[in-house]
C-alpha atoms as a PDB file:
ATOM      1  CA  MET A   1     -12.352   2.961  31.416  1.00  0.00           C
ATOM      2  CA  VAL A   2     -11.242  -0.471  30.245  1.00  0.00           C
ATOM      3  CA  VAL A   3     -13.674  -0.364  27.321  1.00  0.00           C
ATOM      4  CA  ALA A   4     -12.373   3.043  26.227  1.00  0.00           C
ATOM      5  CA  LEU A   5      -8.783   1.773  26.422  1.00  0.00           C
ATOM      6  CA  LEU A   6      -9.654  -1.289  24.325  1.00  0.00           C
ATOM      7  CA  LEU A   7     -11.367   0.896  21.732  1.00  0.00           C
ATOM      8  CA  VAL A   8      -8.295   3.126  21.495  1.00  0.00           C
ATOM      9  CA  ILE A   9      -6.017   0.094  21.093  1.00  0.00           C
ATOM     10  CA  ILE A  10      -8.269  -1.362  18.386  1.00  0.00           C
ATOM     11  CA  PHE A  11      -8.439   1.994  16.581  1.00  0.00           C
ATOM     12  CA  LEU A  12      -4.654   2.365  16.663  1.00  0.00           C
ATOM     13  CA  GLY A  13      -4.237  -1.175  15.367  1.00  0.00           C
ATOM     14  CA  ILE A  14      -6.606  -0.562  12.457  1.00  0.00           C
ATOM     15  CA  THR A  15      -4.876   2.738  11.661  1.00  0.00           C
ATOM     16  CA  ALA A  16      -1.435   1.115  11.662  1.00  0.00           C
ATOM     17  CA  PHE A  17      -2.717  -1.676   9.416  1.00  0.00           C
ATOM     18  CA  LEU A  18      -4.161   0.830   6.945  1.00  0.00           C
ATOM     19  CA  PHE A  19      -0.860   2.722   6.764  1.00  0.00           C
ATOM     20  CA  TYR A  20       0.937  -0.592   6.175  1.00  0.00           C
ATOM     21  CA  LEU A  21      -1.472  -1.472   3.354  1.00  0.00           C
ATOM     22  CA  GLU A  22      -1.087   1.984   1.811  1.00  0.00           C
ATOM     23  CA  LYS A  23       2.685   1.564   1.713  1.00  0.00           C
ATOM     24  CA  ARG A  24       2.422  -1.891   0.118  1.00  0.00           C
ATOM     25  CA  ILE A  25      -0.057  -0.628  -2.490  1.00  0.00           C
ATOM     26  CA  ARG A  26       2.203   2.311  -3.365  1.00  0.00           C
ATOM     27  CA  VAL A  27       5.172  -0.041  -3.901  1.00  0.00           C
ATOM     28  CA  SER A  28       3.044  -2.367  -6.039  1.00  0.00           C
ATOM     29  CA  GLU A  29       1.788   0.515  -8.165  1.00  0.00           C
ATOM     30  CA  THR A  30       5.368   1.680  -8.756  1.00  0.00           C
ATOM     31  CA  LYS A  31       6.441  -1.799  -9.855  1.00  0.00           C
ATOM     32  CA  LEU A  32       3.412  -2.084 -12.138  1.00  0.00           C
ATOM     33  CA  LYS A  33       4.189   1.262 -13.791  1.00  0.00           C
ATOM     34  CA  LYS A  34       7.788   0.167 -14.411  1.00  0.00           C
ATOM     35  CA  LEU A  35       6.626  -3.098 -15.981  1.00  0.00           C
ATOM     36  CA  GLU A  36       4.117  -1.281 -18.204  1.00  0.00           C
ATOM     37  CA  GLU A  37       6.820   1.151 -19.360  1.00  0.00           C
ATOM     38  CA  GLU A  38       9.167  -1.727 -20.200  1.00  0.00           C
ATOM     39  CA  LYS A  39       6.392  -3.510 -22.084  1.00  0.00           C
ATOM     40  CA  ASN A  40       5.628  -0.355 -24.091  1.00  0.00           C
ATOM     41  CA  ARG A  41       9.323   0.127 -24.906  1.00  0.00           C
ATOM     42  CA  ASP A  42       9.565  -3.465 -26.144  1.00  0.00           C
ATOM     43  CA  LYS A  43       6.545  -2.996 -28.413  1.00  0.00           C
ATOM     44  CA  GLU A  44       7.988   0.180 -29.939  1.00  0.00           C
ATOM     45  CA  SER A  45      11.344  -1.472 -30.724  1.00  0.00           C
END
């Protein structure tokens, strides 16, 4: 019973960490796209 509980806790921890990473990656991708758009606008001007 204790082993099953530990496995569930570990699984939930890994899942939460993956969701946290996904959110951080999404924010980073958005910032990168904005920077690329600004760089392209500067080149065209």
